[in-house]
Structures are given as C-alpha cells and as structure tokens.
C-alpha cells in the first residue's frame, strides 16, 4: 500500500515539474484550425440568394429580374487540382507521353506494340478523340 502511494506522489511530482507556465512559442494562444477552403453547395446557394435579395431591395439600383438560385445555375470556381491524364489507347492512367506524336500511353508494352509503329494519320485520330489534334492548312 505504501509503495503505490510513493509511486503516485512521484508521478504527481513529475507531472508538476513538466508543466510549462508560459504558452508555447510554437502555437499561439488563440490558434484555431483553418476553416474549410470551399463552401458547400447549400452555403453557396444561400449566400447567392442573400446577395440577390439585397440587390433587389435597394431602390437606387435598377436591375432586371434574376432567376431563382438552384444547384444548376451557381457558378463554382475552377478546380485547383490538375486534370487527370488517361491512356489514349486503353483508358487507364496515362503515365507517359510519346515525344513523337504526343499520344499518352500506360506502359512500355503499349508503346512498343501500338504507339511506336503508329502512322501519322492514325495518331491524329487518337488525338482528335481527346480534342488535342492539330490541323495543318
């Protein structure tokens, strides 16, 4: 019984010795985790409705009627993520791009069998599917 009290006193002493009376210099006292970067669609619609109603209530501004705000007519900011690139032959992730004809391919086997021996007209057809072809005039 006496041994457990000694251990408890020791742990209390260590705990009090390790307390830091001043705030840490690495974390500010009023620190909060940053809020979300983008608003949800419901918040976007509510904000847009408030903005439109405030414009319509102002008697000095003459504006034409504004349609109701829905999920389909709220404009979102452009994505900051890079677009995904897919293989023009298989549709899998396109890890590589041919330096000769700009065809994206998944692995070296596809390059050796299909992309490397491809004729110039065929590669333009693959690029046309992706919308990356060029027309010489």
Coordinates of N, CA, C and O in Angstrom, one line a residue:
X1 N 0.8 -1.2 0.0 CA 0.0 0.0 0.0 C 0.9 1.2 0.0 O 0.6 2.2 -0.7
X2 N 1.9 1.2 0.8 CA 2.8 2.4 0.9 C 3.6 2.6 -0.4 O 3.8 3.7 -0.8
X3 N 3.9 1.5 -1.1 CA 4.6 1.6 -2.4 C 3.8 2.3 -3.5 O 4.3 3.0 -4.3
X4 N 2.5 2.0 -3.5 CA 1.6 2.6 -4.5 C 1.5 4.1 -4.2 O 1.4 4.9 -5.2
X5 N 1.4 4.5 -3.0 CA 1.4 6.0 -2.6 C 2.6 6.7 -3.1 O 2.6 7.8 -3.5
X6 N 3.8 6.0 -2.9 CA 5.1 6.6 -3.3 C 5.1 6.8 -4.8 O 5.6 7.8 -5.3
X7 N 4.6 5.8 -5.5 CA 4.6 5.9 -7.0 C 3.6 7.1 -7.4 O 4.0 7.8 -8.3
X8 N 2.5 7.2 -6.8 CA 1.6 8.2 -7.1 C 2.1 9.6 -6.8 O 2.0 10.5 -7.6
X9 N 2.8 9.7 -5.7 CA 3.5 11.0 -5.4 C 4.6 11.4 -6.4 O 4.7 12.5 -6.8
X10 N 5.3 10.3 -6.8 CA 6.4 10.5 -7.8 C 5.8 11.0 -9.1 O 6.3 12.0 -9.7
X11 N 4.7 10.4 -9.5 CA 4.0 10.8 -10.8 C 3.5 12.2 -10.7 O 3.6 13.0 -11.7
X12 N 2.9 12.6 -9.6 CA 2.4 13.9 -9.4 C 3.6 14.9 -9.5 O 3.4 16.0 -10.1
X13 N 4.7 14.6 -8.9 CA 5.9 15.5 -8.9 C 6.4 15.7 -10.3 O 6.7 16.8 -10.7
X14 N 6.5 14.6 -11.0 CA 7.0 14.6 -12.4 C 6.0 15.4 -13.3 O 6.4 16.3 -14.1
X15 N 4.7 15.3 -13.0 CA 3.7 16.0 -13.8 C 3.8 17.5 -13.6 O 3.8 18.3 -14.5
X16 N 4.0 17.9 -12.3 CA 4.1 19.3 -12.0 C 5.4 19.9 -12.4 O 5.5 21.1 -12.8
X17 N 6.5 19.1 -12.5 CA 7.7 19.6 -13.0 C 7.7 19.8 -14.5 O 8.4 20.7 -15.0
X18 N 6.9 19.1 -15.2 CA 6.9 19.2 -16.6 C 5.9 20.2 -17.1 O 5.8 20.5 -18.3
X19 N 5.1 20.8 -16.2 CA 4.2 21.9 -16.7 C 4.9 23.1 -17.1 O 5.9 23.5 -16.4
X20 N 4.5 23.7 -18.2 CA 5.2 24.9 -18.7 C 4.2 26.1 -18.3 O 3.1 26.1 -18.8
X21 N 4.7 27.0 -17.5 CA 3.8 28.1 -17.1 C 3.5 29.1 -18.2 O 2.5 29.8 -18.2
X22 N 4.4 29.3 -19.2 CA 4.1 30.2 -20.3 C 3.6 29.5 -21.5 O 3.9 28.3 -21.7
X23 N 2.8 30.1 -22.4 CA 2.4 29.5 -23.6 C 3.5 29.1 -24.5 O 4.6 29.7 -24.5
X24 N 3.3 28.0 -25.3 CA 4.3 27.5 -26.2 C 4.6 28.6 -27.3 O 3.6 29.2 -27.8
X25 N 5.8 28.8 -27.7 CA 6.1 29.7 -28.7 C 5.8 29.2 -30.1 O 5.8 29.9 -31.1
X26 N 5.5 27.9 -30.2 CA 5.2 27.3 -31.5 C 3.7 27.3 -31.8 O 3.3 27.1 -32.9
X27 N 2.9 27.5 -30.8 CA 1.4 27.5 -31.1 C 0.9 28.7 -30.3 O 1.0 28.9 -29.1
X28 N 0.2 29.6 -31.1 CA -0.3 30.8 -30.5 C -1.5 30.4 -29.6 O -2.2 29.4 -29.8
X29 N -1.8 31.3 -28.6 CA -2.9 31.1 -27.7 C -4.2 30.9 -28.3 O -5.0 30.1 -28.0
X30 N -4.5 31.8 -29.3 CA -5.9 31.8 -29.9 C -5.9 30.9 -31.2 O -6.7 31.2 -32.0
X31 N -5.0 30.0 -31.3 CA -4.9 29.2 -32.5 C -6.1 28.4 -32.7 O -6.6 27.7 -31.8
X32 N -6.6 28.4 -34.0 CA -7.7 27.5 -34.4 C -7.3 26.9 -35.7 O -6.7 27.6 -36.5
X33 N -7.8 25.7 -35.9 CA -7.5 25.1 -37.2 C -8.2 25.9 -38.3 O -9.4 26.3 -38.1
X34 N -7.6 26.1 -39.5 CA -8.2 26.9 -40.5 C -9.5 26.2 -41.0 O -9.6 25.0 -41.0
X35 N -10.5 27.1 -41.4 CA -11.7 26.6 -41.8 C -11.6 26.0 -43.2 O -10.6 26.1 -43.9
X36 N -12.7 25.4 -43.7 CA -12.7 24.8 -45.0 C -12.4 25.8 -46.1 O -12.7 26.9 -46.0
X37 N -11.8 25.3 -47.1 CA -11.4 26.2 -48.2 C -12.5 26.5 -49.1 O -12.7 27.6 -49.6
X38 N -13.4 25.6 -49.3 CA -14.6 25.8 -50.2 C -15.8 25.6 -49.4 O -15.9 24.9 -48.5
X39 N -16.9 26.4 -49.8 CA -18.2 26.3 -49.2 C -19.0 25.1 -49.9 O -18.7 24.8 -51.0
X40 N -19.9 24.6 -49.1 CA -20.8 23.6 -49.7 C -21.7 24.2 -50.6 O -21.9 25.4 -50.6
X41 N -22.4 23.4 -51.4 CA -23.3 24.0 -52.4 C -24.5 24.6 -51.7 O -25.0 25.6 -52.2
X42 N -24.9 24.1 -50.6 CA -26.0 24.7 -49.9 C -25.7 26.1 -49.4 O -26.5 27.0 -49.5
X43 N -24.4 26.3 -48.9 CA -24.0 27.6 -48.4 C -23.8 28.5 -49.6 O -24.2 29.7 -49.5
X44 N -23.4 28.1 -50.8 CA -23.3 28.9 -52.0 C -24.6 29.4 -52.4 O -24.8 30.6 -52.7
X45 N -25.6 28.5 -52.4 CA -27.0 28.9 -52.8 C -27.5 29.9 -51.8 O -28.2 30.9 -52.2
X46 N -27.4 29.7 -50.5 CA -27.9 30.7 -49.5 C -27.2 32.0 -49.6 O -27.9 33.1 -49.6
X47 N -25.9 32.0 -49.8 CA -25.2 33.3 -50.0 C -25.6 34.1 -51.3 O -25.8 35.3 -51.3
X48 N -25.8 33.3 -52.3 CA -26.2 33.9 -53.6 C -27.7 34.5 -53.5 O -28.0 35.6 -54.0
X49 N -28.5 33.8 -52.8 CA -29.9 34.3 -52.5 C -29.9 35.5 -51.7 O -30.6 36.5 -52.0
X50 N -29.1 35.6 -50.7 CA -29.0 36.8 -49.9 C -28.4 38.0 -50.7 O -28.9 39.1 -50.6
X51 N -27.5 37.7 -51.5 CA -26.9 38.8 -52.4 C -27.9 39.3 -53.3 O -28.1 40.6 -53.5
X52 N -28.7 38.5 -54.0 CA -29.7 38.9 -54.9 C -30.8 39.7 -54.2 O -31.2 40.7 -54.7
X53 N -31.2 39.2 -53.1 CA -32.3 39.9 -52.4 C -31.9 41.2 -51.9 O -32.6 42.2 -51.9
X54 N -30.6 41.4 -51.5 CA -30.1 42.7 -51.1 C -30.0 43.7 -52.3 O -30.3 44.8 -52.1
X55 N -29.7 43.2 -53.4 CA -29.7 44.0 -54.6 C -31.1 44.4 -55.0 O -31.3 45.6 -55.3
X56 N -32.0 43.5 -54.9 CA -33.4 43.8 -55.3 C -34.1 44.8 -54.4 O -35.0 45.5 -54.7
X57 N -33.7 44.8 -53.1 CA -34.3 45.7 -52.1 C -33.7 47.1 -52.2 O -34.3 48.0 -51.7
X58 N -32.6 47.3 -52.8 CA -32.0 48.6 -52.9 C -32.8 49.4 -54.0 O -32.9 49.0 -55.1
X59 N -33.5 50.6 -53.6 CA -34.3 51.3 -54.5 C -33.5 52.1 -55.6 O -34.1 52.4 -56.6
X60 N -32.3 52.4 -55.3 CA -31.5 53.2 -56.3 C -31.0 52.4 -57.5 O -30.6 53.0 -58.5
X61 N -30.9 51.1 -57.4 CA -30.4 50.3 -58.4 C -31.5 49.7 -59.2 O -32.4 49.0 -58.7
X62 N -31.4 49.9 -60.6 CA -32.4 49.3 -61.4 C -31.8 48.1 -62.1 O -30.9 48.2 -62.9
X63 N -32.4 46.9 -61.7 CA -31.8 45.7 -62.3 C -33.0 44.9 -62.9 O -34.2 45.0 -62.5
X64 N -32.7 44.0 -63.8 CA -33.7 43.2 -64.4 C -33.9 42.0 -63.5 O -33.0 41.7 -62.7
X65 N -35.0 41.3 -63.6 CA -35.3 40.2 -62.7 C -34.3 39.1 -62.8 O -33.7 38.8 -63.9
X66 N -33.9 38.5 -61.7 CA -32.9 37.4 -61.6 C -33.6 36.1 -61.4 O -34.5 36.0 -60.5
X67 N -33.2 35.1 -62.1 CA -33.8 33.8 -61.9 C -33.5 33.2 -60.5 O -32.5 33.6 -59.8
X68 N -34.3 32.3 -60.0 CA -34.1 31.7 -58.7 C -32.8 30.9 -58.7 O -32.4 30.3 -59.7
X69 N -32.1 30.9 -57.6 CA -30.8 30.3 -57.5 C -31.0 28.8 -57.2 O -31.8 28.5 -56.2
X70 N -30.5 27.9 -58.0 CA -30.6 26.5 -57.8 C -29.2 25.9 -57.9 O -28.2 26.6 -58.1
X71 N -29.1 24.6 -57.7 CA -27.8 23.8 -57.8 C -27.3 23.9 -59.2 O -26.1 23.7 -59.4
X72 N -28.1 24.1 -60.2 CA -27.7 24.1 -61.6 C -27.2 25.4 -62.1 O -26.5 25.4 -63.1
X73 N -27.5 26.5 -61.5 CA -27.1 27.8 -62.0 C -26.1 28.5 -61.1 O -25.9 29.7 -61.3
X74 N -25.5 27.9 -60.1 CA -24.5 28.5 -59.3 C -23.1 28.2 -59.9 O -22.8 27.0 -60.2
X75 N -22.3 29.2 -60.2 CA -21.0 29.0 -60.8 C -20.0 28.7 -59.7 O -19.9 29.4 -58.7
X76 N -19.3 27.6 -59.9 CA -18.2 27.2 -59.0 C -16.9 27.7 -59.5 O -16.7 27.9 -60.7
X77 N -15.9 27.9 -58.6 CA -14.6 28.4 -59.0 C -13.9 27.2 -59.8 O -14.3 26.1 -59.6
X78 N -12.9 27.5 -60.6 CA -12.2 26.5 -61.3 C -11.5 25.6 -60.3 O -11.0 26.1 -59.3
X79 N -11.3 24.3 -60.7 CA -10.6 23.4 -59.8 C -9.1 23.7 -59.7 O -8.5 24.1 -60.7
X80 N -8.5 23.6 -58.6 CA -7.1 23.8 -58.4 C -6.3 22.5 -58.6 O -5.1 22.5 -58.6
X81 N -7.0 21.4 -58.7 CA -6.4 20.1 -58.9 C -6.0 20.0 -60.4 O -6.7 20.4 -61.2
X82 N -4.8 19.4 -60.6 CA -4.5 19.1 -62.1 C -5.4 18.1 -62.7 O -5.9 17.2 -62.0
X83 N -5.7 18.3 -63.9 CA -6.6 17.3 -64.6 C -6.0 16.0 -64.7 O -4.7 15.9 -64.9
X84 N -6.8 14.9 -64.7 CA -6.3 13.5 -64.8 C -5.9 13.2 -66.2 O -6.6 13.7 -67.1
X85 N -4.9 12.5 -66.4 CA -4.5 12.1 -67.8 C -4.6 10.6 -68.0 O -4.2 9.8 -67.1
X86 N -5.3 10.3 -69.1 CA -5.6 8.9 -69.3 C -4.9 8.4 -70.6 O -4.7 9.2 -71.5
X87 N -4.6 7.1 -70.7 CA -4.0 6.5 -71.9 C -5.0 6.6 -73.0 O -6.2 6.3 -72.9
X88 N -4.5 7.1 -74.2 CA -5.4 7.2 -75.4 C -5.8 5.9 -76.0 O -6.8 5.8 -76.7
X89 N -5.0 4.8 -75.7 CA -5.3 3.5 -76.3 C -6.2 2.7 -75.4 O -7.2 2.2 -75.8
X90 N -5.9 2.6 -74.1 CA -6.6 1.7 -73.2 C -7.6 2.4 -72.2 O -8.5 1.7 -71.7
X91 N -7.4 3.7 -71.9 CA -8.3 4.3 -71.0 C -7.8 4.3 -69.6 O -8.4 4.8 -68.7
X92 N -6.7 3.6 -69.3 CA -6.1 3.5 -68.0 C -5.3 4.8 -67.7 O -5.3 5.7 -68.6
X93 N -4.7 5.0 -66.6 CA -4.0 6.2 -66.3 C -2.8 6.3 -67.3 O -2.1 5.3 -67.5
X94 N -2.7 7.5 -67.9 CA -1.6 7.7 -68.8 C -0.4 8.2 -68.2 O -0.3 9.5 -68.0
X95 N 0.5 7.4 -67.8 CA 1.7 7.8 -67.0 C 2.7 8.5 -68.0 O 3.5 9.3 -67.5
X96 N 2.7 8.1 -69.2 CA 3.8 8.6 -70.2 C 3.2 9.2 -71.4 O 2.0 9.0 -71.7
X97 N 4.0 10.0 -72.1 CA 3.5 10.7 -73.3 C 4.6 10.5 -74.3 O 5.8 10.8 -74.1
X98 N 4.2 10.1 -75.5 CA 5.2 9.9 -76.6 C 5.7 11.3 -77.1 O 5.0 12.2 -77.4
X99 N 7.0 11.4 -77.2 CA 7.6 12.6 -77.7 C 7.4 12.9 -79.1 O 7.4 14.0 -79.6
X100 N 7.1 11.9 -79.9 CA 7.0 12.0 -81.4 C 5.6 12.5 -81.7 O 5.4 13.4 -82.5
X101 N 4.5 11.8 -81.2 CA 3.2 12.2 -81.6 C 2.3 12.6 -80.5 O 1.1 12.7 -80.7
X102 N 2.8 12.8 -79.3 CA 2.0 13.3 -78.1 C 0.9 12.4 -77.7 O -0.1 12.8 -77.0
X103 N 0.9 11.1 -78.0 CA -0.1 10.1 -77.6 C 0.3 9.7 -76.2 O 1.5 9.4 -75.9
X104 N -0.7 9.7 -75.3 CA -0.4 9.2 -73.9 C -0.6 7.7 -73.9 O -1.5 7.2 -74.5
X105 N 0.3 7.0 -73.1 CA 0.2 5.6 -73.0 C 0.4 5.1 -71.6 O 1.0 5.9 -70.8
X106 N 0.0 3.9 -71.2 CA 0.0 3.4 -69.9 C 1.3 2.8 -69.5 O 1.8 3.0 -68.4
X107 N 1.9 2.0 -70.4 CA 3.2 1.3 -70.0 C 4.0 1.1 -71.3 O 3.6 1.4 -72.4
X108 N 5.2 0.5 -71.1 CA 6.1 0.3 -72.3 C 5.6 -0.7 -73.3 O 5.9 -0.6 -74.5
X109 N 4.8 -1.7 -72.8 CA 4.3 -2.7 -73.7 C 3.4 -2.0 -74.8 O 3.4 -2.3 -76.0
X110 N 2.5 -1.1 -74.3 CA 1.6 -0.4 -75.2 C 2.4 0.4 -76.2 O 2.1 0.5 -77.4
X111 N 3.5 1.1 -75.7 CA 4.3 1.9 -76.5 C 5.0 1.1 -77.6 O 5.0 1.5 -78.8
X112 N 5.6 0.0 -77.2 CA 6.3 -0.9 -78.2 C 5.4 -1.5 -79.3 O 5.7 -1.5 -80.4
X113 N 4.2 -1.9 -78.9 CA 3.3 -2.6 -79.8 C 2.4 -1.7 -80.6 O 2.1 -2.0 -81.7
X114 N 2.0 -0.5 -80.0 CA 1.0 0.3 -80.7 C 1.5 1.7 -81.0 O 1.3 2.1 -82.2
X115 N 2.0 2.4 -80.1 CA 2.3 3.8 -80.2 C 3.5 4.0 -81.2 O 3.5 4.9 -82.1
X116 N 4.6 3.3 -81.0 CA 5.8 3.5 -81.7 C 5.6 3.2 -83.2 O 6.0 4.0 -84.1
X117 N 5.0 2.1 -83.6 CA 4.8 1.9 -85.1 C 3.6 2.6 -85.7 O 3.2 2.4 -86.8
X118 N 2.9 3.5 -84.9 CA 1.7 4.2 -85.4 C 2.0 5.1 -86.6 O 3.0 5.9 -86.5
X119 N 1.2 5.1 -87.6 CA 1.4 6.0 -88.7 C 0.8 7.4 -88.4 O 0.0 7.6 -87.5
X120 N 1.3 8.5 -89.1 CA 0.9 9.8 -88.7 C -0.6 10.1 -88.8 O -1.1 10.9 -88.0
X121 N -1.3 9.5 -89.7 CA -2.8 9.8 -89.7 C -3.5 9.2 -88.6 O -4.5 9.8 -88.1
X122 N -3.1 8.0 -88.1 CA -3.8 7.3 -87.1 C -3.6 8.0 -85.7 O -4.5 8.2 -84.9
X123 N -2.4 8.6 -85.5 CA -2.2 9.3 -84.2 C -3.0 10.5 -84.1 O -3.5 10.9 -83.1
X124 N -3.3 11.2 -85.3 CA -4.2 12.4 -85.2 C -5.6 12.0 -84.9 O -6.3 12.8 -84.3
X125 N -6.0 10.8 -85.3 CA -7.4 10.3 -85.0 C -7.5 10.1 -83.5 O -8.5 10.4 -82.9
X126 N -6.5 9.5 -82.9 CA -6.5 9.3 -81.4 C -6.5 10.7 -80.7 O -7.2 10.9 -79.7
X127 N -5.7 11.6 -81.2 CA -5.6 13.0 -80.6 C -7.0 13.7 -80.8 O -7.4 14.5 -80.0
X128 N -7.6 13.5 -81.9 CA -8.9 14.1 -82.2 C -10.0 13.7 -81.1 O -10.8 14.4 -80.7
X129 N -9.9 12.4 -80.7 CA -10.8 11.9 -79.7 C -10.7 12.6 -78.4 O -11.6 12.9 -77.7
X130 N -9.4 13.0 -78.1 CA -9.1 13.7 -76.9 C -9.3 15.2 -77.1 O -9.3 16.0 -76.1
X131 N -9.4 15.7 -78.3 CA -9.5 17.1 -78.6 C -8.2 17.8 -78.6 O -8.1 19.0 -78.4
X132 N -7.1 17.1 -78.9 CA -5.8 17.7 -78.9 C -5.1 17.6 -80.2 O -3.9 17.8 -80.4
X133 N -5.9 17.3 -81.3 CA -5.3 17.2 -82.6 C -5.0 18.6 -83.2 O -5.5 19.6 -82.7
X134 N -4.2 18.7 -84.2 CA -3.9 19.9 -84.8 C -4.1 19.7 -86.3 O -3.8 18.7 -86.9
X135 N -4.5 20.8 -87.0 CA -4.8 20.7 -88.4 C -3.9 21.6 -89.1 O -3.8 22.8 -88.8
X136 N -3.2 21.1 -90.1 CA -2.3 21.9 -90.9 C -3.0 22.4 -92.1 O -3.8 21.7 -92.8
X137 N -2.9 23.7 -92.4 CA -3.5 24.4 -93.5 C -2.6 24.8 -94.6 O -1.5 25.2 -94.3

